[in-house]
Coordinates of C-alpha atoms and ligand atoms in Angstrom, one line a residue:
X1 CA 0.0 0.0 0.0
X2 CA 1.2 3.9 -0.6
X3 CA 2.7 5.4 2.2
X4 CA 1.4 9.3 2.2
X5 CA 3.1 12.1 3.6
X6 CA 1.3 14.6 5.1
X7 CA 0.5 18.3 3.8
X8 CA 3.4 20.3 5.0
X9 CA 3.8 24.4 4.8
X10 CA 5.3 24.1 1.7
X11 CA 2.7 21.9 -0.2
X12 CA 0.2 24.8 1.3
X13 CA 1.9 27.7 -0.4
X14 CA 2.4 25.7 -3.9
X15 CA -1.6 25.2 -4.0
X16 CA -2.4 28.7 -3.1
X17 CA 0.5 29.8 -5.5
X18 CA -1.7 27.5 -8.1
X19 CA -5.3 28.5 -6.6
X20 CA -4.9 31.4 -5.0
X21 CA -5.5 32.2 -1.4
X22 CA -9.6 32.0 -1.2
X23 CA -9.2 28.7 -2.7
X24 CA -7.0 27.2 -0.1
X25 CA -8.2 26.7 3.8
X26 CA -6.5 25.2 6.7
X27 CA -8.8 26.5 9.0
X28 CA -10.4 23.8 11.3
X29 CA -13.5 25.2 11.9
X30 CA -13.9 26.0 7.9
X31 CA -12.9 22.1 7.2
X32 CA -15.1 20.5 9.6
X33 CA -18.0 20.1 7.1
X34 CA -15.6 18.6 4.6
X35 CA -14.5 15.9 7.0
X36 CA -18.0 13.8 6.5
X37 CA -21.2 13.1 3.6
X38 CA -24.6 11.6 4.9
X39 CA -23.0 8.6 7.1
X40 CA -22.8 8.9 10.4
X41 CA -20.3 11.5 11.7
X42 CA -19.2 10.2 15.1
X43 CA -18.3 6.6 13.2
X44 CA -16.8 7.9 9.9
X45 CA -15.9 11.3 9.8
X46 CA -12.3 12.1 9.3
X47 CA -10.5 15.6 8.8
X48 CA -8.6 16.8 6.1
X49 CA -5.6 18.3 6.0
X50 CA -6.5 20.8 3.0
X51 CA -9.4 21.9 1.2
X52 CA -9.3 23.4 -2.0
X53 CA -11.9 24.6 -4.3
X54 CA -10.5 24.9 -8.0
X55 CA -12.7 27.0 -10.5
X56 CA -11.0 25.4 -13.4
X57 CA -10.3 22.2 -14.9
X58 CA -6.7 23.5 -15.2
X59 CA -6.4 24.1 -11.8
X60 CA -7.8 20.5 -10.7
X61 CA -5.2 19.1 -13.0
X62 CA -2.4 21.9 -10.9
X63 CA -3.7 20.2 -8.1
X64 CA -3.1 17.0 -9.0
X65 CA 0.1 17.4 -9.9
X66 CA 1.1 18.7 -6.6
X67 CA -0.4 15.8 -4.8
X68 CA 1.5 13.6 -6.6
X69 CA 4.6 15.0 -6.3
X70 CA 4.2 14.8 -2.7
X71 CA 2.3 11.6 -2.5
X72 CA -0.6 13.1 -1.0
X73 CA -4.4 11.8 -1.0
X74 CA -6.7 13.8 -2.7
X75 CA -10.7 12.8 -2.0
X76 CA -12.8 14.4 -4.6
X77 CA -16.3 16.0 -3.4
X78 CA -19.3 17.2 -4.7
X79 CA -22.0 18.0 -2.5
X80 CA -21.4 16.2 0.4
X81 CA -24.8 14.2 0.3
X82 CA -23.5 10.8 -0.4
X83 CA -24.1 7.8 1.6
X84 CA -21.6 5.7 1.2
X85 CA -18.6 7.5 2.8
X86 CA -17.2 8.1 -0.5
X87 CA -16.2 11.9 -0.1
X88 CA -14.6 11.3 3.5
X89 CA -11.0 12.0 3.8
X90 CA -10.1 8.9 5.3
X91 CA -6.1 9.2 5.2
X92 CA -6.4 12.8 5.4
X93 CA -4.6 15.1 2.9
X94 CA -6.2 17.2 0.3
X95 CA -10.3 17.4 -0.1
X96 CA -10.5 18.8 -3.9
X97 CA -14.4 20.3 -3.5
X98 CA -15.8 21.4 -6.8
X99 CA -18.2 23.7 -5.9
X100 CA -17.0 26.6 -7.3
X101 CA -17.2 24.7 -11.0
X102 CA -20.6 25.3 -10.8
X103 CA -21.6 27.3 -14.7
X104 CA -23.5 25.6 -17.4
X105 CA -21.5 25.8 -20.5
X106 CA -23.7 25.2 -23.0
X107 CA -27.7 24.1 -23.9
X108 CA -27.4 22.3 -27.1
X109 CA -31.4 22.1 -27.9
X110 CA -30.0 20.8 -31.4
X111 CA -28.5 17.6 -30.3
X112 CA -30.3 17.6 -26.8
X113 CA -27.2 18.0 -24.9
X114 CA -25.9 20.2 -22.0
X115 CA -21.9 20.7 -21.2
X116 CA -21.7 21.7 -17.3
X117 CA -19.5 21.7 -14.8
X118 CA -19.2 18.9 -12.0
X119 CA -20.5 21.6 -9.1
X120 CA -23.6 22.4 -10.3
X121 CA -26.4 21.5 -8.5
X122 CA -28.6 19.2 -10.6
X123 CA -31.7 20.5 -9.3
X124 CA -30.5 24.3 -10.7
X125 CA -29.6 22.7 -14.2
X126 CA -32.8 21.3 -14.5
X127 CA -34.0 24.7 -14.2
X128 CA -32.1 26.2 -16.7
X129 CA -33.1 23.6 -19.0
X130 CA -37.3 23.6 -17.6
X131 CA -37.1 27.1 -19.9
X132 CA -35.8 25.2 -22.8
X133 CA -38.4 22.5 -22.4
X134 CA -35.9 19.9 -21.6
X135 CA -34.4 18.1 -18.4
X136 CA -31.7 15.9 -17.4
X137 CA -33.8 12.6 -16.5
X138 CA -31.3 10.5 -14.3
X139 CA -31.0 12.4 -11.6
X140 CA -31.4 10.5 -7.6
X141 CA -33.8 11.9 -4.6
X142 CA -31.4 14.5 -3.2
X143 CA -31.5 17.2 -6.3
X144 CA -31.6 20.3 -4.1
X145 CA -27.9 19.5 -2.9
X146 CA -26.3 17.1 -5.1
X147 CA -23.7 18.3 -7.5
X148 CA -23.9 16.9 -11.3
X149 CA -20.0 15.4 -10.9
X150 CA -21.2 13.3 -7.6
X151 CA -24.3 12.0 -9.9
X152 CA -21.9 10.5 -12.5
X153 CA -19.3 10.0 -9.6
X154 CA -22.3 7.6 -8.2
X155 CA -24.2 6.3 -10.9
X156 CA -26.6 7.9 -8.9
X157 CA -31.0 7.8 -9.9
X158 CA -33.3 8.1 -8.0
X159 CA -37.2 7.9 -7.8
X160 CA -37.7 8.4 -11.5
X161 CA -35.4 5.3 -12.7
X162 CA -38.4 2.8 -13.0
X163 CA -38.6 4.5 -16.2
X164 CA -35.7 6.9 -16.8
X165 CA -32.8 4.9 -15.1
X166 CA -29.8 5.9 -14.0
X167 CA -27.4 8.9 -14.3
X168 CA -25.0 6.5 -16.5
X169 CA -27.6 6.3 -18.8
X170 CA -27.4 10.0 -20.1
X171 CA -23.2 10.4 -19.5
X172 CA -22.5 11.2 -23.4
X173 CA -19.1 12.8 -22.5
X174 CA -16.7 13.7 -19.8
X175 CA -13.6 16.0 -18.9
X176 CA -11.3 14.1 -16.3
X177 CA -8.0 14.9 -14.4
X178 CA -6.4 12.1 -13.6
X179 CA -4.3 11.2 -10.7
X180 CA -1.4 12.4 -12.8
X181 CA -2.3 15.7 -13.5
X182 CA -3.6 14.7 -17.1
X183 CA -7.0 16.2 -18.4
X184 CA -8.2 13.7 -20.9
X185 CA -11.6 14.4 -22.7
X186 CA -14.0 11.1 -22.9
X187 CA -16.9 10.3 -25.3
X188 CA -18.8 13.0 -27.6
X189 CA -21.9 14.4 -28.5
X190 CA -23.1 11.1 -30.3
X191 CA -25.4 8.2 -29.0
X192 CA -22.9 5.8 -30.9
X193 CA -19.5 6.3 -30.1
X194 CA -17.5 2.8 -30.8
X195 CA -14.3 4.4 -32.2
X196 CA -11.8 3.1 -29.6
X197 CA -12.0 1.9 -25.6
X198 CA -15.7 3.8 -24.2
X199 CA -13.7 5.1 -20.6
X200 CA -15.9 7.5 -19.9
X201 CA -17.9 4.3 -18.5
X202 CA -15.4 3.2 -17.0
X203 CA -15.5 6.7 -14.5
X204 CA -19.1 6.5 -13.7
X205 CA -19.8 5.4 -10.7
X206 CA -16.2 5.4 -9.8
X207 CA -16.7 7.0 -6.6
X208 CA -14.3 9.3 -7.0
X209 CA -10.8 6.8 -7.0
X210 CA -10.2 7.3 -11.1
X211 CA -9.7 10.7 -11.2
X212 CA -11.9 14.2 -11.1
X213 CA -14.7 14.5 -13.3
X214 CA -14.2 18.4 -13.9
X215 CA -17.1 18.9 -16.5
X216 CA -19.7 16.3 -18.2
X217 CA -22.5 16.7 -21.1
X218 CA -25.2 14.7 -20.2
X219 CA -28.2 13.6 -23.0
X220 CA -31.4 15.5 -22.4
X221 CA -34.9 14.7 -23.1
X222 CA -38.3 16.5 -24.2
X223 CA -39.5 17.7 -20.9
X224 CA -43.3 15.5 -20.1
X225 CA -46.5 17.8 -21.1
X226 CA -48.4 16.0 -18.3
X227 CA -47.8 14.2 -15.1
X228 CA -50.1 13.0 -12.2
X229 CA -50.0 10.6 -9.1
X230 CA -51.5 9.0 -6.9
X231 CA -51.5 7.9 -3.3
X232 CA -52.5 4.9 -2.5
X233 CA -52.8 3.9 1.2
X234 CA -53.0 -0.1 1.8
X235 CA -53.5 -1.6 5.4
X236 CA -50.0 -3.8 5.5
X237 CA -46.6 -3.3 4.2
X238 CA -46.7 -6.5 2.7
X239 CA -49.9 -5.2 0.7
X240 CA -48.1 -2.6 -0.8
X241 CA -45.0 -4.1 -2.2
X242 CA -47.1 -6.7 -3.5
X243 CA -48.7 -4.4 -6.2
X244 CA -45.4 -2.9 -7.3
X245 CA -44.5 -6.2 -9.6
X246 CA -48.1 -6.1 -10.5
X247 CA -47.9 -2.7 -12.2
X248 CA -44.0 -3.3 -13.9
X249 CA -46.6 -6.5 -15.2
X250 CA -49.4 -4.5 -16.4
X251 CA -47.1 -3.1 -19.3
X252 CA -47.2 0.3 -17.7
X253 CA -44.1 2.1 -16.7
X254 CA -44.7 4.8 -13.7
X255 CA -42.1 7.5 -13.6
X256 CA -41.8 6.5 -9.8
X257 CA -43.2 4.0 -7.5
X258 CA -42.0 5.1 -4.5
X259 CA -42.9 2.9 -0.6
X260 CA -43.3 4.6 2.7
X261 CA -44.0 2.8 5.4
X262 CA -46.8 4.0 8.1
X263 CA -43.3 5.1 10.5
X264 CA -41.6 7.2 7.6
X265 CA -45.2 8.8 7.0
X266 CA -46.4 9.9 10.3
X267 CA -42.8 11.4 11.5
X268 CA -42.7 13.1 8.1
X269 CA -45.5 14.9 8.0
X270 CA -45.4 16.0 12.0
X271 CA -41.7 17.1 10.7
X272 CA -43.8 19.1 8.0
X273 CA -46.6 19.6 10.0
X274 CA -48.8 18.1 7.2
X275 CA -51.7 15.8 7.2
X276 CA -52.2 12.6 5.1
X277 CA -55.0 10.1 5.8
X278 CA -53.0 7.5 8.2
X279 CA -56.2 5.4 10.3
X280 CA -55.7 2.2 9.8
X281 CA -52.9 2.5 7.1
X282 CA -49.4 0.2 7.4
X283 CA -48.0 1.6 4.4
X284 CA -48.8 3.7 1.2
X285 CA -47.4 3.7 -2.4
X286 CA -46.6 7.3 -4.5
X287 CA -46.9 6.6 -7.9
X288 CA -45.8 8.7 -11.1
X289 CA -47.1 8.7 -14.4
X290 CA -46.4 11.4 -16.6
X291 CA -46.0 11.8 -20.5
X292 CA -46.5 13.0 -23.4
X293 CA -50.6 14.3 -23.4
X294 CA -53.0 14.5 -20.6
X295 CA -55.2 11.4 -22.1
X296 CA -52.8 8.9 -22.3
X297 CA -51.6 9.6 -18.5
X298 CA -55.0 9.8 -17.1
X299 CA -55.9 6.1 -19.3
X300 CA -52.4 4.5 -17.3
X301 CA -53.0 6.4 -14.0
X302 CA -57.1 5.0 -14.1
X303 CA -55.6 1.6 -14.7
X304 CA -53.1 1.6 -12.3
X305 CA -55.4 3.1 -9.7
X306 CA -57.9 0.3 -10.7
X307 CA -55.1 -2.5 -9.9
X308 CA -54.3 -1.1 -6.7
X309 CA -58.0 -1.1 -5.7
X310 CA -58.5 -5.1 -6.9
X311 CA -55.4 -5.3 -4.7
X312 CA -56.2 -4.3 -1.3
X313 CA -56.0 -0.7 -1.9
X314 CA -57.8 1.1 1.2
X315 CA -58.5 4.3 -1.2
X316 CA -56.3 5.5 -4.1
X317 CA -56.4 9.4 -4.2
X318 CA -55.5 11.3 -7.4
X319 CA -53.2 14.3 -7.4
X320 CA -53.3 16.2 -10.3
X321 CA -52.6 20.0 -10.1
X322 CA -49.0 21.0 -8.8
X323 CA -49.9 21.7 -5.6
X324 CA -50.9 19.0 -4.1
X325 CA -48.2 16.7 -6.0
X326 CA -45.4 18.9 -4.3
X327 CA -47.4 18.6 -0.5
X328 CA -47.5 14.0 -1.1
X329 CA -43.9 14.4 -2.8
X330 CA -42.7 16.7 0.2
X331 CA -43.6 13.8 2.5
X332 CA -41.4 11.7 1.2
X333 CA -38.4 14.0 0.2
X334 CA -38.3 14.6 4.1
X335 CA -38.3 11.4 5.5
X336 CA -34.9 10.9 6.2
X337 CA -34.4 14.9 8.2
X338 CA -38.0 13.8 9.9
X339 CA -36.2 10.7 11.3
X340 CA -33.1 12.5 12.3
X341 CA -35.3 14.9 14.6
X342 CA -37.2 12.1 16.3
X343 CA -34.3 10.0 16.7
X344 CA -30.9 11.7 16.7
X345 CA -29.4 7.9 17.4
X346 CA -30.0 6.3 14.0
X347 CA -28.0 4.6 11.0
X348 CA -29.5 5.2 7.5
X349 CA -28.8 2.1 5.3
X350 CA -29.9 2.0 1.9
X351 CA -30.0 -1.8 0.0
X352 CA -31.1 -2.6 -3.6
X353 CA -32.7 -5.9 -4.6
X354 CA -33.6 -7.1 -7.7
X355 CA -37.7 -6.6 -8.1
X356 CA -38.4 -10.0 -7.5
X357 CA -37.2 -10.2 -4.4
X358 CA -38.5 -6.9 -2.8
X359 CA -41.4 -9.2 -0.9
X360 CA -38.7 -10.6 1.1
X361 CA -37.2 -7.5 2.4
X362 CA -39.7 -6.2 4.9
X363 CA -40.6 -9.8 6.8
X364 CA -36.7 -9.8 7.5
X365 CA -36.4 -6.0 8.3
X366 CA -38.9 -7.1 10.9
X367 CA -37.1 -10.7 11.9
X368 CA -34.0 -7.9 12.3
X369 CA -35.8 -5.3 14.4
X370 CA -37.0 -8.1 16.6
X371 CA -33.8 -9.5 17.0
X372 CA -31.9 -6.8 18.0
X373 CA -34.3 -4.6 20.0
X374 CA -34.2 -1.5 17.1
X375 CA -36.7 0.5 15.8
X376 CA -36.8 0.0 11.6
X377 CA -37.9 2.3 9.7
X378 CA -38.3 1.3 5.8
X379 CA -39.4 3.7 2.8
X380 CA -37.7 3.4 -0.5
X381 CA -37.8 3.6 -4.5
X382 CA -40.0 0.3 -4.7
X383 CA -40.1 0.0 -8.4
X384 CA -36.1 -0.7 -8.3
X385 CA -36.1 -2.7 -5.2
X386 CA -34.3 0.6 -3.8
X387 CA -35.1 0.7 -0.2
X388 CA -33.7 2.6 2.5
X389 CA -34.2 1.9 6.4
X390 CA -33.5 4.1 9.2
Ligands
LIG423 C1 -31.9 12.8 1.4 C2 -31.0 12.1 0.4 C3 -31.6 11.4 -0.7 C4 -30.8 10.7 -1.6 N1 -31.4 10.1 -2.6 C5 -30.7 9.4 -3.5 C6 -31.3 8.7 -4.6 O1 -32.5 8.8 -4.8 N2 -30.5 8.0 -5.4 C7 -29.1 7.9 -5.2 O2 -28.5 7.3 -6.0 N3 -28.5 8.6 -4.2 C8 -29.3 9.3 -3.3 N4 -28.6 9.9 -2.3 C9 -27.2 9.9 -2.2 C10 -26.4 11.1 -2.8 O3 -27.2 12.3 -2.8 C11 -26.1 10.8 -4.3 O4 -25.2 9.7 -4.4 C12 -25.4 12.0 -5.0 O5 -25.3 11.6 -6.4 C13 -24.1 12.4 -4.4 O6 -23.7 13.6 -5.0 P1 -22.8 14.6 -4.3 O7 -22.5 15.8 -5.2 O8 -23.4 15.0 -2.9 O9 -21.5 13.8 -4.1 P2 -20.5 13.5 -2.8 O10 -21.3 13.0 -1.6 O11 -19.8 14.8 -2.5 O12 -19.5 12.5 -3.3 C14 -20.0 11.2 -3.7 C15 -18.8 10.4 -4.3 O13 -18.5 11.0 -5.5 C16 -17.1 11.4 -5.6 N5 -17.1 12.6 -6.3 C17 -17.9 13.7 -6.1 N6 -17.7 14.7 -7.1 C18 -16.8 14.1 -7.9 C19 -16.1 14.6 -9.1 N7 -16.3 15.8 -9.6 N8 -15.2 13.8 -9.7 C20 -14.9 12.5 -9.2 N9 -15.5 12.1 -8.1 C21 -16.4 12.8 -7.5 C22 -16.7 11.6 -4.1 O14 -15.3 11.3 -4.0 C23 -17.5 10.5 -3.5 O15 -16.9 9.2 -3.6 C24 -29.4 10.6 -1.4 C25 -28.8 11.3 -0.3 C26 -29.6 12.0 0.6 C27 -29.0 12.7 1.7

């Protein structure tokens, strides 16, 4: 394994002879909130030694090339929002944060395309590109906060990936740094791009250990005309995950099926201080369906609803205008701050199993929380046997 040395004076000065001095801090307080993501801070967080924030791929590459001259890790980091511990400095060193690469370069409505840098946040390029009547499909749960670099860095999706999939899906090119100090430019503009080795997949979902995705253009699509959902409130758990596979069946294909469980629903809303219809409900399925005209999604939503309702569905309510979309989606955005308040001693975990098996997952989550005396709470992107429990 690589021995590292650890920042010294001199490695300071060189990266704020490279970055500048706003660029470079040393100051504890400043770097706390770089030492840890969305894992638990008393088990994993870890403080750097430097943070930087370049505002230029040449500067990441400057960066770089310090580091490894002086054998020093560098953790790349977008947001901050991942769970996996990925942009914890865990030997220390240099965090390379690229929030300051945060412009769009370019809205290519021609070839449906959009060059940005890895710091925007993907919830303000979808904006940009909502005037255009585009948007950037793959994109996970946490949009608000998560940078586009970390997205790609994670082969991150999120509710919408039933039917849009994954970021990877819409990577058509990349700008890296690698370790080195090299800035090497990946894929192109074109859907079919077969002329040598395709690396740019070979970054996504890399987690940040390849090199520094410094900018990516990302395949857009035709924004939906129309979009509804509904809320459908079943009496068990079990009732609700059963219907998921019966909708992927039907030939349908929700934007989103997402599960909450009658736990993630009632702390939730008191964290929101909202009201949903909860007697006598164990769980409840959000589902998506949007499209291309009004018609078509309110034929797939009426059948869906229908299926729900020969399947144990207690009611199945229909949210059509904005407004009362954002109030059911809000619920489950905010399930994962409402369970921090009401229990600042929890672990979120998140597991993925293949649709098949997503009836198995809640009788053990229960044979678990029985077992070992803990309170499990279980919502999750049902139609990709995405679950997360808390
Ligand atoms: C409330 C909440 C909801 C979430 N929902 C989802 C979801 O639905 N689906 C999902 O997949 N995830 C979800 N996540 C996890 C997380 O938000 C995503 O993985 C997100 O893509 C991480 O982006 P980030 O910018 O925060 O990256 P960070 O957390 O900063 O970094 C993540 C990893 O990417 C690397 N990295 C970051 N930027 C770069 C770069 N420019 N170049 C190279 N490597 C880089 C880091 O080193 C690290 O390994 C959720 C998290 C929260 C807190």
């Amino acid at each position: 394994m690589v021995e590292y040395n650890q920042v010294t004076k001199e490695i300071v000065d060189e990266l704020i002879v490279a970055l500048g001095p706003y660029n470079v801090t040393i100051d504890y307080e400043k770097m706390e909130m770089y030492s840890h993501d969305e894992t638990n801070i008393e088990h994993y967080a870890h403080m750097p030694e430097v943070v930087v924030t370049p505002e230029s791929t040449e500067q990441v590459a400057m960066i770089m090339r310090i580091a490894t001259k002086y054998v020093i890790p560098v953790t790349p980091r977008g947001a901050g929002s991942g769970l996996s511990g990925g942009a914890i400095p865990v030997y220390g060193g240099i965090v390379l944060s690229v929030e300051r690469m945060n412009r769009i370069l370019e809205i290519d409505k021609e070839n449906l395309a959009v060059t940005s840098e890895a710091g925007v946040i993907t919830n303000d390029l979808n904006e940009q590109l909502k005037k255009e009547g585009l948007f950037f499909a793959g994109y996970p749960m946490s949009l608000e906060t998560c940078f586009l670099g970390g997205n790609i860095a994670e082969n991150a999706g999120g509710g919408r990936a039933v039917k849009y999939g994954v970021t990877g899906r819409y990577v058509l090119a990349l700008t890296v740094v690698t370790p080195s100090g090299e800035i090497i430019h990946l894929g192109g503009k074109v859907t079919k791009d077969v002329s040598g080795y395709d690396l740019k997949q070979l970054y996504i979902g890399s987690e940040g250990t390849l090199g520094i995705i410094t900018e990516a253009t990302i395949k857009l699509l035709g924004l939906p005309q129309a979009k509804s959902d509904l809320l459908v409130p079943f009496a068990t758990a079990e009732q609700a995950i059963s219907v998921v596979s019966l909708i992927m069946r039907e030939g349908i294909i929700p934007t989103s099926i997402e599960f909450m469980d009658q736990a993630s629903i009632e702390m939730s809303c008191e964290y929101l201080n909202e009201s949903l219809p909860t007697d006598g409900v164990g769980a409840m399925l959000l589902i998506e369906i949007d499209g291309t005209d009004e018609s078509t999604v309110e034929s797939e939503l009426l059948r869906v609803g229908q299926l729900c309702e020969d399947n144990g569905a207690i009611e199945v309510y229909i949210a059509e205008d904005f407004y009362t979309q954002e109030r059911i989606w809000a619920v489950r955005r905010n399930i994962a701050e409402a369970i921090k308040i009401y229990s600042p001693i929890q672990s979120l975990e998140d597991i993925v199993v293949p649709i098949g098996s997503i009836a198995k997952v809640l009788p053990e989550l229960e044979r678990l929380s029985k077992a070992h005396h803990v309170k499990i709470v279980c919502y999750g992107h049902a139609g990709t046997g995405i679950f997360t429990q808390q």
